[in-house]
Each structure stands twice: as C-alpha cells, then as structure tokens.
Coordinates of C-alpha atoms and ligand atoms in Angstrom, one line a residue:
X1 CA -3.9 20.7 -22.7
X2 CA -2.8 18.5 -19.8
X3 CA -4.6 15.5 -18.4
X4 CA -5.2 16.1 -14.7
X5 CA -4.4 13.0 -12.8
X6 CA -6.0 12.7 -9.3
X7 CA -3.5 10.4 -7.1
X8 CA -5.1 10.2 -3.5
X9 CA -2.6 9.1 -0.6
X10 CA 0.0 10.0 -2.4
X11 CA 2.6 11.0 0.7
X12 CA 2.2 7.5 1.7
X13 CA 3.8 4.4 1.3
X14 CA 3.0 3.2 -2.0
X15 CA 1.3 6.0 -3.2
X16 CA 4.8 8.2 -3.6
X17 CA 6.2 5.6 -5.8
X18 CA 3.5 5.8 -7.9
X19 CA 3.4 10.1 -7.7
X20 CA 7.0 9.8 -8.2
X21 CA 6.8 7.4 -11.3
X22 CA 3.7 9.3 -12.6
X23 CA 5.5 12.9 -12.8
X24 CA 8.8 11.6 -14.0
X25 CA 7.3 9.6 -16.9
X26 CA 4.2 11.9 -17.7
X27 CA 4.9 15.1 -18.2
X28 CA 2.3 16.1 -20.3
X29 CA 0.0 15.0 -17.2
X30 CA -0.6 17.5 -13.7
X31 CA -0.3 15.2 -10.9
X32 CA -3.0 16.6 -8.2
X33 CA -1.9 14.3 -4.9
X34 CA -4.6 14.6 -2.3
X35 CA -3.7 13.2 1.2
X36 CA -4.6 14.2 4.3
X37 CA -1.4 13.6 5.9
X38 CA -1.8 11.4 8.7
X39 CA 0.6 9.6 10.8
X40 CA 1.1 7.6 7.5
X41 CA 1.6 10.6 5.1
X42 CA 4.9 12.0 4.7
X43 CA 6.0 14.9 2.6
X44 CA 9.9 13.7 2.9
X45 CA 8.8 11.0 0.6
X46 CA 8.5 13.1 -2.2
X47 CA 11.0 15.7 -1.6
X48 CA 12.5 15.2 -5.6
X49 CA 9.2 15.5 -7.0
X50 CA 7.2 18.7 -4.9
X51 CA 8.9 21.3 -7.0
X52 CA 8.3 19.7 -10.4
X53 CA 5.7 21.9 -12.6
X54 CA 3.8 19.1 -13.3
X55 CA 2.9 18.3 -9.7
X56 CA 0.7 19.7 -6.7
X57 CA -0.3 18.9 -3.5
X58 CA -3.6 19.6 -2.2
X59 CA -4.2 18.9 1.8
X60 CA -7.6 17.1 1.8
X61 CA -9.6 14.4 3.8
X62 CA -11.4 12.1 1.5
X63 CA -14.2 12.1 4.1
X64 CA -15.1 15.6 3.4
X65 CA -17.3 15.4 0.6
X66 CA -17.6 19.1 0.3
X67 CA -13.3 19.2 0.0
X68 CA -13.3 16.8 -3.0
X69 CA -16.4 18.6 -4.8
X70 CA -14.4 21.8 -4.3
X71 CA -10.9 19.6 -5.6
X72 CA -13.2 19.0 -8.6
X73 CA -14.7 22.5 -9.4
X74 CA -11.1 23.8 -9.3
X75 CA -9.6 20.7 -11.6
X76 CA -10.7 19.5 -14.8
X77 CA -10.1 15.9 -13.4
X78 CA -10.1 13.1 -15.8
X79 CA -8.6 9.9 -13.8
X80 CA -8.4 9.1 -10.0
X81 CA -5.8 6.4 -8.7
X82 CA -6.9 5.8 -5.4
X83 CA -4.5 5.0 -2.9
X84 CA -5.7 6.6 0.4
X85 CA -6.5 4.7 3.3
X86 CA -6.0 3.6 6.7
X87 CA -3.5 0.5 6.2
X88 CA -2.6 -1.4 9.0
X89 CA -4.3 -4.6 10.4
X90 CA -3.1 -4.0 13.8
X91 CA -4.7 -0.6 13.8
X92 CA -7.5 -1.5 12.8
X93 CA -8.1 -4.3 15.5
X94 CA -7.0 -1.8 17.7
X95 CA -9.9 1.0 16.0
X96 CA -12.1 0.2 13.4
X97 CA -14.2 3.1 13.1
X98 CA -11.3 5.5 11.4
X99 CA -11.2 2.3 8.6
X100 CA -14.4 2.6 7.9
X101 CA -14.8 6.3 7.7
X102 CA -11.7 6.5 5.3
X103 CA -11.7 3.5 3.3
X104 CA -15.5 3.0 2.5
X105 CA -17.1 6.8 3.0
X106 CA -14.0 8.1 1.6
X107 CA -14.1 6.2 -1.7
X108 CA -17.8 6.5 -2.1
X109 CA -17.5 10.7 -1.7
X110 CA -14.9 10.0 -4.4
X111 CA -17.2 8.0 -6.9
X112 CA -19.8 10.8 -6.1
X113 CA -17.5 13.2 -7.6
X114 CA -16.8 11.7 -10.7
X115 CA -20.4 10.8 -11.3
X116 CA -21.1 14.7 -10.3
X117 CA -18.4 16.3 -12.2
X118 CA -17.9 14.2 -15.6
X119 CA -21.8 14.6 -16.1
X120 CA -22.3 11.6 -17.8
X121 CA -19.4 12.4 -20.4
X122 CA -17.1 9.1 -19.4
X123 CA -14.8 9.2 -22.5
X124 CA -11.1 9.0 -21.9
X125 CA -12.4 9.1 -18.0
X126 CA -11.1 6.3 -15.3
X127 CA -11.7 5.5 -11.4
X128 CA -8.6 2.9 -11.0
X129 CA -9.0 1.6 -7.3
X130 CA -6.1 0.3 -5.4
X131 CA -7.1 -2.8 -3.0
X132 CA -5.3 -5.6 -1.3
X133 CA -5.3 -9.7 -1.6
X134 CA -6.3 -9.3 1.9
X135 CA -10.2 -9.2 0.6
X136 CA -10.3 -12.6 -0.1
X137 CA -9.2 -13.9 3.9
X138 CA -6.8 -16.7 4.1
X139 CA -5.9 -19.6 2.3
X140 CA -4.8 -23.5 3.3
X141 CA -1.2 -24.5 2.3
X142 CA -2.0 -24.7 -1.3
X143 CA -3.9 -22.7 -3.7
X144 CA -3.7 -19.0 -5.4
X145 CA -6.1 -16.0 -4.8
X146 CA -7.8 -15.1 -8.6
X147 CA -9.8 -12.8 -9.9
X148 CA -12.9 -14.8 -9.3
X149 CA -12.2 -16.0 -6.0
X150 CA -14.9 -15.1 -3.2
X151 CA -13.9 -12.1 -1.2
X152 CA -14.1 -13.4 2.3
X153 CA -12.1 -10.6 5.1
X154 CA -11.4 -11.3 8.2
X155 CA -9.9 -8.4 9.8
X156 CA -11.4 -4.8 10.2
X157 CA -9.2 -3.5 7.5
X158 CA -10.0 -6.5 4.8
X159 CA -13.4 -6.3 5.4
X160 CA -13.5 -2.0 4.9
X161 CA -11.0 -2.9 1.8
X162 CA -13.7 -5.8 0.6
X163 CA -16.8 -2.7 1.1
X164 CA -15.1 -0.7 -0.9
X165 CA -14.2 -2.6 -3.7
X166 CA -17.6 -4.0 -3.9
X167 CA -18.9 -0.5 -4.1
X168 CA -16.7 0.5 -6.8
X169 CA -18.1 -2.4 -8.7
X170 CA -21.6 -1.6 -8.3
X171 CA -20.9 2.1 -9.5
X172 CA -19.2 0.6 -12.6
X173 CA -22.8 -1.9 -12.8
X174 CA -25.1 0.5 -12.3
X175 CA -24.3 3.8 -13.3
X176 CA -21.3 2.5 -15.7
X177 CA -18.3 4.8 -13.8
X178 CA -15.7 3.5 -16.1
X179 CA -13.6 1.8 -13.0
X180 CA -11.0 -0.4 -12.5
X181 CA -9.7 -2.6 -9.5
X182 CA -6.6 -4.3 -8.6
X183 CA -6.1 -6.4 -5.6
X184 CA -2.0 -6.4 -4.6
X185 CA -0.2 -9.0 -2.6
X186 CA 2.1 -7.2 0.3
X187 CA 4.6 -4.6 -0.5
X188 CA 7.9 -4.0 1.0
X189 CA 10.4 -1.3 -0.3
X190 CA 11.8 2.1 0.6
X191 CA 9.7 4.5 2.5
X192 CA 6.9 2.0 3.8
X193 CA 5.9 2.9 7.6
X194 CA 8.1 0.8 10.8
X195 CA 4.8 -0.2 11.6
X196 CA 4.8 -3.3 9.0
X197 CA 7.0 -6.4 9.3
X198 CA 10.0 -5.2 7.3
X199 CA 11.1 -1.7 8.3
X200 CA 9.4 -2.7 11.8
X201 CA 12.0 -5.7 11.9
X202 CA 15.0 -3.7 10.1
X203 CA 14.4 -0.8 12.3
X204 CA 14.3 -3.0 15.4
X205 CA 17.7 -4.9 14.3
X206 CA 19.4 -1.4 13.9
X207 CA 18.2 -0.4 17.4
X208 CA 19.0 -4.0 19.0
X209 CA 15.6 -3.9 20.3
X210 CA 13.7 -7.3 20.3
X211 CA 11.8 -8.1 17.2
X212 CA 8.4 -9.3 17.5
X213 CA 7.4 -12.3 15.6
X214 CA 3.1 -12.9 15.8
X215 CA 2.4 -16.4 17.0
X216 CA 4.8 -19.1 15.9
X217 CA 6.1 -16.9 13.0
X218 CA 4.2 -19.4 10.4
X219 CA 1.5 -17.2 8.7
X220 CA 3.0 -16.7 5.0
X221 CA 2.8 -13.7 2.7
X222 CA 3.6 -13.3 -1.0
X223 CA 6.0 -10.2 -1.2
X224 CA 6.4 -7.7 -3.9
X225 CA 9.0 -5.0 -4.4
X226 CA 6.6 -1.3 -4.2
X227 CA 8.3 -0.5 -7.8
X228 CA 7.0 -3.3 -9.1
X229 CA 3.6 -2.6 -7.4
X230 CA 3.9 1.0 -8.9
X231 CA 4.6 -0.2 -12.7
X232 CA 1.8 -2.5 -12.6
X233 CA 0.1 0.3 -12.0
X234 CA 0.9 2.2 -14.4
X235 CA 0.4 -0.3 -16.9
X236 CA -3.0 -1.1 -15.4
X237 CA -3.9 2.4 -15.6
X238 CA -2.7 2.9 -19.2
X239 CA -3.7 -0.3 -20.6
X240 CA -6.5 -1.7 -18.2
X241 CA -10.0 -2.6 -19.2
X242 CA -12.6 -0.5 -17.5
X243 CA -14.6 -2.8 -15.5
X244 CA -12.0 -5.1 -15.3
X245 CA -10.1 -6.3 -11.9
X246 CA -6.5 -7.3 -11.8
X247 CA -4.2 -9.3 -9.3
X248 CA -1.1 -8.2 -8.6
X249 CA 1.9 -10.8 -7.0
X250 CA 5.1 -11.4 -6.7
X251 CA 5.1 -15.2 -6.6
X252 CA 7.5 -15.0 -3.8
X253 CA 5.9 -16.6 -0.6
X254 CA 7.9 -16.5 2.6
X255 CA 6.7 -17.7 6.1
X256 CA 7.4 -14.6 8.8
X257 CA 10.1 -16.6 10.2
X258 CA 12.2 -17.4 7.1
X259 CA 11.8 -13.9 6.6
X260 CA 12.7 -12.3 9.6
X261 CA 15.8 -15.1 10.0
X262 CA 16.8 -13.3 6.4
X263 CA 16.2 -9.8 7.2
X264 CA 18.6 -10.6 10.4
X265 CA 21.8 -12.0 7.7
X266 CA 21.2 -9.1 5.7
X267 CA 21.9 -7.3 8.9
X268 CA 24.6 -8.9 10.3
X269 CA 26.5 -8.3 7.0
X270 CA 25.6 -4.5 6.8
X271 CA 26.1 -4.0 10.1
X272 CA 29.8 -6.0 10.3
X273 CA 28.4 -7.8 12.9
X274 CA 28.9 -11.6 13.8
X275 CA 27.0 -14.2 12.2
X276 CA 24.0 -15.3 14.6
X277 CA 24.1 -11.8 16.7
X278 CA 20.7 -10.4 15.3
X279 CA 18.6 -13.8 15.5
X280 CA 19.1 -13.2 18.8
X281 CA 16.9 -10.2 18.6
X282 CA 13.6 -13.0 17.2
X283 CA 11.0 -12.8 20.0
X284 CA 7.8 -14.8 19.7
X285 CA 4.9 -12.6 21.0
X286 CA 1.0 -13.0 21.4
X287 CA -0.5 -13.7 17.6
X288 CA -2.3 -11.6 16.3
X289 CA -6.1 -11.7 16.7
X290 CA -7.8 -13.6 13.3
X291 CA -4.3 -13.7 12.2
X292 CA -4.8 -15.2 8.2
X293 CA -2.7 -17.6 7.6
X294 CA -1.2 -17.6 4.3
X295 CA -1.4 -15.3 0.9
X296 CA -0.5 -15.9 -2.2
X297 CA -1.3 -14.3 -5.5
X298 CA -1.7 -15.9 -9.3
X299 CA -1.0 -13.4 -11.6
X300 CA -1.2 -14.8 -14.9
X301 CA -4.2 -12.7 -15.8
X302 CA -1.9 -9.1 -15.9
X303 CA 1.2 -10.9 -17.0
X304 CA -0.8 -12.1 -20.1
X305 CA -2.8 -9.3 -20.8
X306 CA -1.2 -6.7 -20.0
X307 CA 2.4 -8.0 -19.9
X308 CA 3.3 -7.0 -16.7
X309 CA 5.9 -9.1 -14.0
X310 CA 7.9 -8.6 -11.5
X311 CA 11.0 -7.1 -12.4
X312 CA 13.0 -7.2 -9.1
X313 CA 14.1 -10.4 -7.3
X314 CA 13.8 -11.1 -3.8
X315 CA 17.2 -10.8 -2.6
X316 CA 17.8 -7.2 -4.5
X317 CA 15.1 -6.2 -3.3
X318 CA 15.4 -6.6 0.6
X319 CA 19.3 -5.6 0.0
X320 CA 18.1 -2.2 -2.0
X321 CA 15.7 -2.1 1.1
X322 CA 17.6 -2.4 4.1
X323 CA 19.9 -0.4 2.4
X324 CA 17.6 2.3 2.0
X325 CA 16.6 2.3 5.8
X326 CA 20.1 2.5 6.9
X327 CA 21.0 5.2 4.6
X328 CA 18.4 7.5 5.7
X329 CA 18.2 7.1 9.2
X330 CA 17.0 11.0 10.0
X331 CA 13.8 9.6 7.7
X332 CA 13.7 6.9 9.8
X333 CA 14.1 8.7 12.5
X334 CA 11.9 11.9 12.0
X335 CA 8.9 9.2 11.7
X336 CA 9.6 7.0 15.0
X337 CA 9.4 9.8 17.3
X338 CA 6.2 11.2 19.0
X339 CA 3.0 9.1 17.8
X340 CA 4.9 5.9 17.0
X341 CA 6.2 5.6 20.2
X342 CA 2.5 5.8 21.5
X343 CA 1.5 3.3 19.1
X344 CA 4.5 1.0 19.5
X345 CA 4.4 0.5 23.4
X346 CA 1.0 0.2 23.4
X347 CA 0.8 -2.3 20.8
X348 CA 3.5 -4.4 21.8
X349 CA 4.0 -4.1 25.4
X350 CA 0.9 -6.2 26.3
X351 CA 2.2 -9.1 23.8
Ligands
NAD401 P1 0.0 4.0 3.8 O1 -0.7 3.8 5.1 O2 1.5 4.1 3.8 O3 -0.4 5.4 3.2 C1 -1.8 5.8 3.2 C2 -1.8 7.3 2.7 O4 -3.2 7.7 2.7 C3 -1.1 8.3 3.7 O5 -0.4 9.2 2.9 C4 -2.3 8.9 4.4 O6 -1.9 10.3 4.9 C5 -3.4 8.9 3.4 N1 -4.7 9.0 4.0 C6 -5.2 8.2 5.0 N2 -6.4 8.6 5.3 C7 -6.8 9.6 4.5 C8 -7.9 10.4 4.3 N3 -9.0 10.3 5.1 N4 -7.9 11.4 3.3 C9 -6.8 11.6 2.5 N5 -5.7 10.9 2.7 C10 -5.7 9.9 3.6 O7 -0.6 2.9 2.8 P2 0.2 2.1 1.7 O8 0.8 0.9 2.3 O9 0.9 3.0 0.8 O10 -1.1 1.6 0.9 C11 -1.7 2.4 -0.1 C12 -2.9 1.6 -0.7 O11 -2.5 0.4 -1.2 C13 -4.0 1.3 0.3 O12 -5.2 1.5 -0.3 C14 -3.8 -0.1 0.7 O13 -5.0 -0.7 1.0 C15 -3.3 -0.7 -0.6 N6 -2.4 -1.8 -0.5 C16 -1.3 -1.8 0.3 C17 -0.5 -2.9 0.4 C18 0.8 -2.9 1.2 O14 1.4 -4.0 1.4 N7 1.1 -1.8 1.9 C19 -0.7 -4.1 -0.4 C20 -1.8 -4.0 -1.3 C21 -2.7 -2.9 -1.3
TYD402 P1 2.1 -6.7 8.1 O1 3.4 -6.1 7.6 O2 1.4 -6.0 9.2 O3 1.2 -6.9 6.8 P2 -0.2 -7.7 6.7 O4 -0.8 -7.9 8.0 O5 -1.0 -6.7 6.0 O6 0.1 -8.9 5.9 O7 2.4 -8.1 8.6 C1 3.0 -9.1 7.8 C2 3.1 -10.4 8.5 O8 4.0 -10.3 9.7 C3 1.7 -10.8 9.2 O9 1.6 -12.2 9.1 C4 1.8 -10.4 10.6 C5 3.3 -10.5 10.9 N1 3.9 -9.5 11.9 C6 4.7 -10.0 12.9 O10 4.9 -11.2 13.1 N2 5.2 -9.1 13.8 C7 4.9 -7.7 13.7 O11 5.4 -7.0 14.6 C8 4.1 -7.3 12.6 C9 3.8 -5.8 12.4 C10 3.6 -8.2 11.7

C-alpha cells in the first residue's frame, strides 16, 4: 500500500520543489499538498506535477483544526513536512497577528493531529518541521549559527518561527511525536515570490524600476539554491533522526550590495544592455526596522551525517535564476498584478 505523505504549503515557494521532487522520485508515495492558497500559493508552480496519480491537492487552512482532523479521517497519514506559513519579514512588521495565527496555531493544530490520529502507534511515523536560521537573530562579522546556538528572533516572523519550533520540540519531549527540525539559511531559485530580494531586484531590473536596497545595503545573508534546500530535505526526511535538528546552508555569504551589484551584470548581459545601465537602477531606501545584520550557516552536522551539500554554485544558480524569471514572464506577471501592487506601493513608497 502507499505511504501518504502530508506536504503543507506546497504551492509556495519552496514547498513546490519539494512536492515536485517528492512525486517524481516517490512513486510508491501519495503526495497530499495542503495549502490554503494565499497571496503566496500558486497552482502555476506545479502545473507538471497536478495530474500525476500520485499527487492531490487539498484546499485547507492550517488554522482550522476541524479541516486538518477531517484531512486525517479521510488519509491514512504517516509523515507531515511542514512548509506552510506566512514568510516575509516585511509583512510581518507590517502585521503580526496573521504570523502568529499560521505559523504557531497552525503547527500546533498539526501536532494535535498526529498525536490524535496515530494513537500512540509512532512506528515508521514522522513530523519533519521546516524553519529558518532566522530563529537564532543576528550575528557579528564572524561566527556560524549551529545546532546548539540560542534561538534569539528579532522580527515578528523569527520570533513566530522560534514558537513553533520550540513547540515542536516539547511535543517530541513530552509526548515523544517522533519530530524533526531543520533550520535553512535563505533561499533563492525559480518560483520564489517578487516580494524577496532576488526576484524583487530581477523583476525591478526587467521593468527599469528603481531597486530598493534596505539601509546601506550591508546586512549579509548566506544563500542557497531551493533545489538544494529541497534535497536536503529529502535526505533529512529519509535519513534524519527523530528528535534531531539540522542546519541547512549554503556557505555562500553575500552583503545585499555585492548581490544586487551582481544580479544587475547578470542583467545587463541578458538583457544586451550596456555595462553600468542597471546599477543605475540601486536606490538606497529607509532600513528596515530591527534589520539583522548578518546570517550565516555551519553545516557540517548534515554534510557529515547525513552527507548532504550544496550541489549548485553561486553563479549557476543566479544565471539558471534570472533565466527562469525572464523566461516566464506571464508567471511573473500573473503574480505582480492586483494584491502585489497593494503591497508593493505601500511598502515602498514611504521608504
Ligand atoms: P512561501 O511564502 O513562498 O509559501 C508559503 C506557502 O504556505 C504558500 O503556498 C501559502 O499559500 C501557504 N500557507 C500560508 N498560510 C497558510 C495556512 N494558514 N494554511 C495553509 N497553507 C498556508 O514560503 P517559502 O519561502 O516557500 O517558505 C516555506 C517554508 O520554509 C516556511 O516555513 C519558511 O519559514 C521556511 N523557510 C524559508 C526560507 C526562504 O528563504 N524562503 C528559508 C528558510 C526556511
Ligand atoms: P529578504 O529576501 O526579505 O529575506 P530575509 O529578510 O528573510 O533575509 O531580504 C534579504 C535581504 O535583503 C535582507 O537583508 C533585507 C534586504 N532587502 C532589501 O535591501 N530590499 C528589499 O526590497 C528587500 C525585500 C530586502
């Protein structure tokens, strides 16, 4: 009989990678995607995968404890990889409460289901929780986040991410939900929303619109290519110790500057423009309330138990990017119409 494999969020940004990896490489698995669609979730991501037998879709808010006890009467569930939440910093400065509800009631109506439903009976059964480096607030100019460091958020969206892992542990401690967490460094890839850095900066060079760099464009961020994100995953989910918490990186820092001043080459090329013309887009604008300053991920723990690492280099992996976002430009612009032109003046016409 097939394993039924829970993958909440899965029309977002990360999450379709890992639906889209899961059903290609496991068919003797059903891949049951629950998302509730929000501005975030989007079907187009998974157009190759939603008519594959092995896959289904079921509209759901996490929230609604009574729609994820029905999810569980209908399915014989035996894992959950849990994606779903609200994502973005800025949004959540902007709105807390929708952070809270999703990422800390959400998960706990989640763990109440798989206490409720596998009775007890935890054998070949797994919660694997998908968090953020963003838990553990900011580091000076040297160090590494580890496993052991002390969670210490700063934003509304760290500090609902740091709840949530923290209750996932104490379901794991006290009621022994076999669990797993893993704590990612930031993503960039195909299909990731224009509200983050990237797409936000390749979207804005396409469009010749100014493109807004926070405060002096020195924070720094440790970038990883989603497909790599997504095989850890996989690995973590196959291979992973229950109880265990993993930290994903890409050992590939890059101040916001550097970056942007990249993305803008990269674009100049694509676009057969002059060297120099998109630079010209760089604005510096208003930083961004409690802004962390740097990330940075040491992964030695998955890479040596579970030999996992990056597979993708920097450079293919903006290229494949960019790419990407010029090649499907109806996606791209299918997504920035309507609420994202809400969302985008308001956010950055005050800056
Ligand atoms: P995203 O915002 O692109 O997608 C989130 C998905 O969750 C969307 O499909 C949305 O519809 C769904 N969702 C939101 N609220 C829901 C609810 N109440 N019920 C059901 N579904 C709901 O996010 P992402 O960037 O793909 O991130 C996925 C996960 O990975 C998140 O848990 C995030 O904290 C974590 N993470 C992200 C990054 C990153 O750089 N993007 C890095 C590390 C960890
Ligand atoms: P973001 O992609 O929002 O990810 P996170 O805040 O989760 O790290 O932002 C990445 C970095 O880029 C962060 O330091 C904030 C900065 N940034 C800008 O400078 N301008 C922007 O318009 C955005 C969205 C982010």
């Amino acid at each position: 009989m097939k394993k039924t494999i829970v993958i909440t969020g899965g029309a977002g940004f990360i999450g379709s990678h890992v639906v889209r990896q899961f059903v290609k490489n496991y068919p003797d698995y059903h891949i049951v995607n629950i998302d509730k669609l929000t501005y975030a979730g989007n079907l187009e991501n998974l157009k190759d995968v939603e008519n594959q037998k092995n896959y289904s879709l079921e509209k759901i808010d996490i929230v609604n404890a009574a729609q994820i006890d029905s999810l569980f009467q209908n399915y014989k569930v035996s894992g959950v990889i849990h994606l779903a939440a609200e994502s973005h910093v800025d949004r959540s400065i902007e709105s807390p409460m929708e952070f809270i509800y999703t990422n800390i009631i959400g998960t706990v109506n989640l763990l109440n289901a798989c206490r409720k439903f596998w009775k007890d009976d935890y054998n070949e059964k797994l919660f694997y929780h998908i968090s953020t480096d963003e838990v553990f607030g900011s580091l000076g100019s040297d160090g590494y986040f580890t496993e052991t460091t002390a969670y210490d958020p700063q934003s509304p969206y760290s500090a609902s991410k740091a709840g949530s892992d923290h209750i996932v542990r104490a379901y794991h401690n006290t009621y022994n939900l076999p669990v797993i967490v893993s704590n990612c460094s930031n993503n960039y890839g195909p299909n990731q929303f224009p509200e983050k850095l990237i797409p936000l900066a390749i979207n804005n060079i396409k469009n010749n619109k100014p493109i807004p760099v926070y405060g002096k464009g020195e924070n720094i961020r440790d970038w990883l290519f989603v497909i790599d994100h997504a095989s850890a995953i996989d690995k973590i989910f196959h291979k992973g110790v229950p109880g265990e918490t993993y930290n994903i990186g890409g050992n590939n820092e890059w101040k916001n500057i550097d970056l942007v001043r990249l993305l803008c080459r990269i674009m100049d090329k694509k676009l057969n423009r002059n060297p120099g013309t998109s630079e010209k887009l760089i604005t510096f604008v208003k930083d961004r309330a409690g802004h962390d300053m740097r990330y940075a991920i040491d992964s030695a723990k998955i890479q040596k138990e579970l030999g996992w690492k990056p597979s993708v280099t920097f450079e293919d992996g903006l290229e494949k990017t960019v790419d990407w976002y010029l090649g499907n430009s109806n996606w791209l612009k299918n997504i920035t119409s309507g609420e994202y032109e809400l969302y985008y003046s308001k956010q950055y016409s005050n800056r």
